[in-house]
Amino acid sequence: MRKKKLIAMLLAGGQGTRLGVLTNRMAKPAVPFGGKYRIIDFPLSNCVNSQIDTVGVLTQYEPLELNSYLGTGQAWDLDRLNGGVYVLPPYVTSDKGQWYSGTANAIFQNMAFINQFDPDDVLILSGDHIYKMDYHLMYNEHRSRNADATIAVLRVPMEEASRFGIMNTDTDNKIVEFEEKPRAPKSDKASMGIYIFSWKVLKKYLIIDSGDPNSHNDFGKNIIPNMLRDGLNLYAYPFSGYWKDVGTISSLWEANMDLISDPPKLDLYDKEWRIYSRNPVLPPHFVAAGAHVENSLVTEGSNVYGSVYHSVVFSGCTIGKGSVIRDSVIMPGAVIQDGVTINKAIVGENATVGSHTYIGCDPVNGDPAYDNSLTGDITLIADSIDLPAGKRVPAGMVVSKTSVDTISDIGGGDAI
């Protein structure tokens, strides 16, 4: 392999438990987003647009969907003879084998992969954030400062800073202290989970960390604090663009809605910074006579016979006659039959919603008890669910294969 100045390692093995039924069969980075994308499309596209042509994608939880989606990397122009995209699951050697036990351990287990490119520096990314960022600008600053590590930071409201890893810096953005979710934060510079390390330095700390039985094998909890303790040169790289961690149902819904705000908070139409995806070639979307679409994204291959307001409709969906969709995300291949009302919901891939069903209605006496701790007031329909006709699904309920038979019928007093 030809020597590389910089390669990327993309951590994409997260289970995404806070996304509930959406990640029952796929890793969080494979979850659909924005009408025609999956979450992993954003860091991969950022790499390509930043002239980074070698990306290792570290998978673990439910990798089949993600592996199939990545393929050869052609969709992102990453099918290269010298470089490209590489899927890197945990593997067994002659004497041992183990799952990735933390972010740092995942990189440690793939040191041989990195060494074959002999890079000067390594970019570490998470596969579950929505944003557009030129990593090359960050890399130029990293090199100009002769930094051992550079960490991207986003300024957050001080009242929210205790939810993040906080970088305390001097006036030159040199990091003097790192606090993981501090009760009394001293700074509003939150780590974005985007790091550039000198490979020579990082390799040393990964080896030391692997031998520490008390380590969490984590960059935020172990590697970065250890580097600061030893007086290494760590710098913060301020980022001011759109960035969203879509690790919860509410944040995933909000990020989709951000695409159709006025003006959109994230521009998907920037010709200078395209977001690439692997999608089948489908015919244009069809909006029938009498149908109505307002302030929405409707992807190719979809057929709309009803009304769609302030919603995101993915490819291959059908919205039946007389159906009304508001403030919702309808994922690929979903079929919404005639006369359905959907308010503030996420409908999973290939789900079918029977005619004259009401999703996202106010709860009433007689509805089954349900847990909305993950969803709040966002109703969630799992992938491949067949929801019978004439049902009512109260706001915040999760409809899964185990709960679909408990859904109440619509009563005479329910407005559609």
C-alpha positions as MATLAB code, in Angstrom:
seq = 'MRKKKLIAMLLAGGQGTRLGVLTNRMAKPAVPFGGKYRIIDFPLSNCVNSQIDTVGVLTQYEPLELNSYLGTGQAWDLDRLNGGVYVLPPYVTSDKGQWYSGTANAIFQNMAFINQFDPDDVLILSGDHIYKMDYHLMYNEHRSRNADATIAVLRVPMEEASRFGIMNTDTDNKIVEFEEKPRAPKSDKASMGIYIFSWKVLKKYLIIDSGDPNSHNDFGKNIIPNMLRDGLNLYAYPFSGYWKDVGTISSLWEANMDLISDPPKLDLYDKEWRIYSRNPVLPPHFVAAGAHVENSLVTEGSNVYGSVYHSVVFSGCTIGKGSVIRDSVIMPGAVIQDGVTINKAIVGENATVGSHTYIGCDPVNGDPAYDNSLTGDITLIADSIDLPAGKRVPAGMVVSKTSVDTISDIGGGDAI';
ca = [
       0.000    0.000    0.000;
       1.142    3.515   -0.778;
       1.819    5.709    2.250;
      -1.022    8.048    3.213;
      -0.795   11.336    5.048;
      -4.260   10.941    6.577;
      -6.790    8.110    6.736;
     -10.197    8.008    8.438;
     -11.587    5.444   10.854;
     -15.362    5.600   11.156;
     -16.936    4.044   14.260;
     -20.196    2.520   13.027;
     -20.913   -0.366   15.383;
     -23.305    1.337   17.768;
     -26.505   -0.436   18.764;
     -28.523    2.749   19.176;
     -30.783    1.454   21.954;
     -32.440    4.872   22.369;
     -33.796    4.553   18.826;
     -35.865    1.616   20.007;
     -37.435   -0.607   17.352;
     -35.701    1.288   14.517;
     -32.432   -0.442   15.412;
     -33.748   -3.916   16.165;
     -32.241   -5.207   12.922;
     -29.643   -2.619   11.989;
     -26.859   -0.517   13.470;
     -27.641    3.130   14.155;
     -25.555    4.476   11.222;
     -27.739    2.468    8.803;
     -31.002    4.123    9.908;
     -32.695    6.020    7.021;
     -32.624    9.822    7.135;
     -33.761   12.756    5.050;
     -35.799   11.049    2.354;
     -33.024    9.228    0.509;
     -30.036    8.908    2.811;
     -28.822    6.842    5.729;
     -27.027    8.429    8.675;
     -23.632    7.071    7.616;
     -23.875    8.932    4.296;
     -22.934   12.181    6.033;
     -19.489   11.308    7.486;
     -18.667    9.274    4.356;
     -19.587   12.189    2.073;
     -17.615   14.555    4.296;
     -14.563   12.330    3.800;
     -14.888   12.328    0.015;
     -15.524   16.076   -0.142;
     -12.487   16.590    2.111;
     -10.222   14.574   -0.261;
      -9.857   11.661    2.169;
      -9.837    8.531    0.037;
      -9.194    5.801    2.634;
     -11.886    5.035    5.199;
     -12.115    2.073    7.571;
     -15.688    1.485    8.750;
     -15.728   -0.374   12.077;
     -18.905   -2.430   12.415;
     -20.193   -4.657   15.194;
     -23.904   -4.608   16.094;
     -26.293   -6.001   13.398;
     -23.812   -5.275   10.567;
     -25.619   -6.976    7.656;
     -27.717   -3.988    6.551;
     -24.760   -1.628    6.822;
     -22.318   -3.958    5.050;
     -24.764   -4.483    2.198;
     -25.374   -0.760    1.906;
     -21.677    0.145    1.761;
     -20.861   -2.438   -0.925;
     -17.699   -1.470   -2.763;
     -17.987    2.192   -1.810;
     -18.743    3.221   -5.385;
     -21.657    5.456   -4.395;
     -19.220    7.689   -2.491;
     -16.385    7.397   -5.049;
     -14.530    5.173   -2.595;
     -13.918    2.168   -4.834;
     -10.190    2.846   -5.152;
      -7.223    0.639   -6.044;
      -5.079    2.388   -3.449;
      -7.454    3.216   -0.654;
     -11.254    3.131   -0.659;
     -13.760    1.995    1.960;
     -13.059   -1.067    4.117;
     -15.569   -2.774    6.408;
     -13.773   -3.804    9.621;
     -15.737   -6.098   11.959;
     -14.186   -7.638   15.086;
     -12.231  -10.770   14.196;
     -10.530  -13.747   15.792;
      -6.766  -14.278   15.642;
      -4.956  -17.539   16.323;
      -4.885  -16.964   20.068;
      -7.793  -14.652   20.878;
     -10.813  -12.757   19.673;
     -13.208  -10.292   21.270;
     -15.883   -7.724   20.563;
     -14.860   -4.073   20.492;
     -14.979   -3.057   24.154;
     -14.831    0.702   23.588;
     -13.996    3.331   20.994;
     -10.257    3.160   21.684;
     -10.258   -0.641   21.714;
     -11.952   -0.666   18.314;
      -9.052    1.318   16.866;
      -6.516   -0.760   18.802;
      -7.875   -3.966   17.268;
      -7.372   -2.463   13.805;
      -3.824   -1.193   14.226;
      -2.577   -3.626   11.584;
      -5.046   -2.164    9.082;
      -3.853    1.370    9.822;
      -0.174    0.420    9.775;
      -0.357   -0.873    6.214;
      -0.968    2.717    5.059;
       1.737    4.135    7.370;
      -0.242    7.369    7.876;
       1.111   10.482    9.519;
      -2.259   11.115   11.150;
      -5.587    9.355   11.737;
      -9.038   10.940   11.690;
     -11.521    9.270   14.076;
     -15.216    9.764   13.317;
     -18.576    8.664   14.653;
     -21.089    7.196   12.240;
     -24.211    8.572   13.896;
     -24.115   12.352   13.446;
     -25.760   14.563   10.807;
     -23.521   17.430    9.646;
     -21.374   18.774    6.822;
     -17.736   19.492    7.639;
     -14.508   20.014    5.733;
     -12.088   17.764    7.600;
      -9.217   19.065    5.487;
      -9.486   22.504    7.113;
      -9.272   20.830   10.508;
      -6.302   18.776    9.319;
      -4.449   21.854    8.058;
      -4.809   23.468   11.471;
      -3.726   20.252   13.176;
      -0.529   20.171   11.113;
       0.200   23.893   11.417;
       0.127   23.616   15.212;
       2.228   20.440   15.226;
      -0.501   18.999   17.445;
      -0.494   15.529   18.921;
      -4.286   15.603   18.780;
      -6.934   18.009   17.525;
     -10.529   17.718   18.726;
     -13.492   19.327   16.974;
     -15.708   21.291   19.365;
     -19.107   22.905   19.082;
     -20.243   25.695   21.375;
     -23.397   24.726   23.247;
     -25.611   26.670   25.680;
     -24.013   26.622   29.130;
     -27.173   25.135   30.633;
     -26.692   22.111   28.338;
     -22.905   21.785   28.689;
     -23.150   19.199   31.466;
     -24.504   16.696   28.895;
     -21.235   16.721   26.913;
     -17.513   16.164   27.176;
     -16.222   19.713   27.665;
     -12.855   21.042   26.506;
     -11.417   23.844   28.624;
      -8.880   25.815   26.566;
      -6.551   28.780   26.772;
      -6.848   31.810   24.472;
      -5.009   29.928   21.704;
      -7.487   26.995   21.820;
      -4.915   24.737   23.423;
      -6.767   22.229   25.608;
      -5.769   22.531   29.253;
      -8.473   20.325   30.772;
     -11.089   17.807   29.665;
     -14.230   17.202   31.734;
     -16.674   14.393   30.904;
     -20.236   15.641   31.544;
     -19.222   18.061   34.342;
     -21.829   19.132   36.906;
     -20.430   22.671   36.889;
     -18.934   23.224   33.401;
     -16.264   25.873   33.004;
     -16.606   26.103   29.221;
     -19.222   25.724   26.490;
     -16.874   23.910   24.054;
     -18.389   20.454   23.626;
     -16.502   17.612   21.992;
     -18.103   16.454   18.727;
     -16.424   13.041   18.803;
     -14.255   14.038   15.829;
     -10.507   13.618   16.453;
      -7.282   13.862   14.478;
      -4.339   12.131   16.132;
      -0.696   11.791   15.243;
      -0.605    8.074   14.480;
       2.798    7.622   16.086;
       1.500    9.139   19.330;
      -1.918    7.483   19.281;
      -0.425    4.062   18.654;
       1.664    4.356   21.803;
      -1.327    5.334   23.950;
      -3.561    2.619   22.496;
      -1.003   -0.042   23.398;
      -0.656    1.296   26.945;
      -4.442    1.505   27.306;
      -4.932   -2.064   26.121;
      -2.818   -3.291   29.023;
      -4.781   -1.392   31.677;
      -7.419   -3.736   33.193;
      -9.232   -0.765   34.755;
      -9.615    1.200   31.506;
     -12.927    1.762   29.740;
     -10.907    1.684   26.481;
     -12.561    4.957   25.505;
     -11.152    8.085   23.858;
     -13.066   10.522   26.079;
     -12.603    8.661   29.347;
      -9.055    7.353   28.894;
      -6.950    8.270   25.863;
      -7.511   12.038   25.853;
      -7.178   12.475   29.653;
      -3.979   10.409   29.599;
      -2.501   12.580   26.859;
      -3.370   15.740   28.788;
      -1.872   14.276   31.955;
       1.388   13.720   30.087;
       1.496   17.298   28.788;
       0.960   16.570   25.086;
      -0.149   19.251   22.636;
      -3.922   18.947   22.261;
      -5.943   21.648   20.504;
      -9.623   22.371   20.036;
     -10.927   23.023   16.535;
     -14.059   25.224   16.683;
     -16.922   24.240   14.369;
     -19.906   26.507   13.831;
     -22.094   24.699   11.289;
     -25.100   22.425   11.693;
     -24.442   19.277   13.753;
     -26.956   16.871   15.229;
     -26.498   13.712   17.255;
     -29.471   11.624   16.103;
     -29.236    9.041   18.847;
     -32.804    9.433   20.126;
     -36.261    9.286   18.549;
     -36.834   12.985   19.243;
     -33.463   14.095   17.805;
     -33.949   11.910   14.693;
     -37.405   13.416   14.160;
     -36.092   16.957   14.796;
     -33.206   16.517   12.335;
     -35.629   15.415    9.606;
     -37.839   18.426   10.360;
     -34.775   20.699   10.172;
     -34.533   19.824    6.468;
     -37.920   21.406    5.788;
     -37.721   24.420    8.097;
     -37.829   27.873    6.493;
     -35.016   28.289    5.664;
     -33.682   24.722    6.005;
     -31.168   24.390    8.826;
     -29.177   21.895    6.751;
     -28.830   22.465    2.996;
     -28.915   19.217    1.004;
     -28.815   21.062   -2.316;
     -25.306   22.531   -2.084;
     -23.578   21.538   -5.332;
     -20.205   22.277   -3.764;
     -20.740   19.815   -0.924;
     -22.895   16.951   -2.112;
     -24.185   14.281    0.225;
     -23.848   10.979   -1.614;
     -25.966    7.895   -1.034;
     -26.530    4.450   -2.441;
     -30.073    4.368   -3.762;
     -31.777    2.330   -6.486;
     -32.702    4.222   -9.632;
     -36.426    4.916   -9.296;
     -38.944    6.830  -11.422;
     -39.908   10.374  -10.396;
     -42.360   10.718   -7.539;
     -46.019   11.007   -8.535;
     -48.546   13.426   -7.036;
     -52.061   12.575   -8.174;
     -54.828   14.994   -9.102;
     -56.483   16.199   -5.916;
     -53.439   15.340   -3.797;
     -51.659   18.053   -1.859;
     -48.017   18.379   -0.792;
     -46.833   21.358    1.235;
     -43.415   22.159    2.739;
     -42.263   18.550    2.474;
     -39.561   16.324    1.000;
     -40.999   13.602   -1.243;
     -38.405   11.250   -2.721;
     -38.436    9.569   -6.124;
     -40.433    6.399   -6.503;
     -43.191    7.583   -4.153;
     -46.877    7.946   -5.029;
     -48.981   10.544   -3.252;
     -52.780   10.420   -3.558;
     -53.544   12.140   -0.241;
     -52.138   15.205    1.568;
     -48.666   15.650    3.026;
     -47.781   18.617    5.239;
     -44.360   19.409    6.725;
     -43.136   15.820    6.412;
     -40.368   13.701    4.912;
     -41.449   10.868    2.614;
     -38.764    8.380    1.558;
     -38.465    6.434   -1.681;
     -41.010    3.835   -2.717;
     -43.765    5.023   -0.364;
     -47.481    5.209   -1.114;
     -49.770    7.760    0.530;
     -53.371    6.686   -0.075;
     -56.341    8.747   -1.176;
     -57.837   10.853    1.598;
     -54.889   10.225    3.922;
     -53.378   13.199    5.745;
     -49.750   13.152    6.930;
     -48.491   15.949    9.197;
     -45.098   16.555   10.837;
     -43.997   12.989   10.178;
     -41.228   10.823    8.721;
     -42.361    8.017    6.409;
     -39.436    5.657    5.793;
     -38.654    3.684    2.593;
     -41.306    1.391    1.154;
     -44.022    2.256    3.688;
     -47.609    1.953    2.460;
     -50.201    4.294    3.953;
     -53.603    3.130    2.783;
     -56.675    5.310    2.170;
     -58.201    7.573    4.795;
     -55.325    7.410    7.286;
     -54.409   10.302    9.598;
     -50.802   10.497   10.854;
     -49.603   13.258   13.191;
     -46.013   13.637   14.415;
     -44.854   10.082   13.832;
     -42.043    7.985   12.385;
     -43.286    5.091   10.255;
     -40.611    2.424    9.733;
     -39.369    0.832    6.514;
     -41.860   -1.347    4.606;
     -44.567   -0.868    7.211;
     -48.204   -0.992    6.084;
     -50.801    1.193    7.794;
     -54.346   -0.037    7.206;
     -57.087    2.240    5.933;
     -58.900    4.671    8.253;
     -56.281    4.298   10.979;
     -55.383    7.251   13.217;
     -51.739    7.489   14.329;
     -50.713   10.090   16.891;
     -54.139   10.782   18.389;
     -54.811   11.911   21.964;
     -54.931    9.018   24.462;
     -58.352    8.042   25.818;
     -59.633    5.670   28.455;
     -59.428    2.132   27.152;
     -56.131    2.551   25.295;
     -53.535   -0.058   26.287;
     -50.852    1.039   28.731;
     -47.580    1.876   26.976;
     -44.111    3.219   27.690;
     -43.212    6.470   25.904;
     -39.932    7.122   27.743;
     -37.983    6.837   24.451;
     -40.497    8.598   22.217;
     -42.177   11.404   24.173;
     -45.075   12.526   21.967;
     -43.604   11.067   18.759;
     -45.449    7.906   17.703;
     -43.207    5.152   16.337;
     -44.215    2.345   13.967;
     -41.579   -0.393   13.634;
     -40.198   -1.689   10.330;
     -42.332   -4.204    8.375;
     -45.341   -3.845   10.669;
     -48.764   -4.634    9.185;
     -51.136   -2.395   11.144;
     -54.747   -3.445   10.525;
     -57.423   -1.037    9.301;
     -59.487    1.072   11.646;
     -57.015    1.285   14.529;
     -56.097    4.194   16.797;
     -52.497    4.632   17.954;
     -52.088    7.259   20.694;
     -49.256    9.790   20.644;
     -45.911    8.423   21.863;
     -46.832    4.758   21.499;
     -44.390    2.271   19.915;
     -46.046   -0.247   17.615;
     -43.911   -3.395   17.358;
     -44.625   -6.992   16.419;
     -45.350   -7.761   20.058;
     -47.706   -4.806   20.615;
     -49.588   -4.565   17.309;
     -52.341   -6.935   18.488;
     -53.068   -4.719   21.515;
     -53.925   -1.598   19.483;
     -57.458   -0.320   20.058;
     -60.078    0.038   17.357;
     -61.343    3.508   16.507;
     -64.494    4.324   18.468;
     -67.384    6.367   17.347;
     -66.078    9.502   19.047;
     -62.662    9.545   17.402;
     -62.198   12.322   14.854;
     -60.296   11.486   11.694;
];
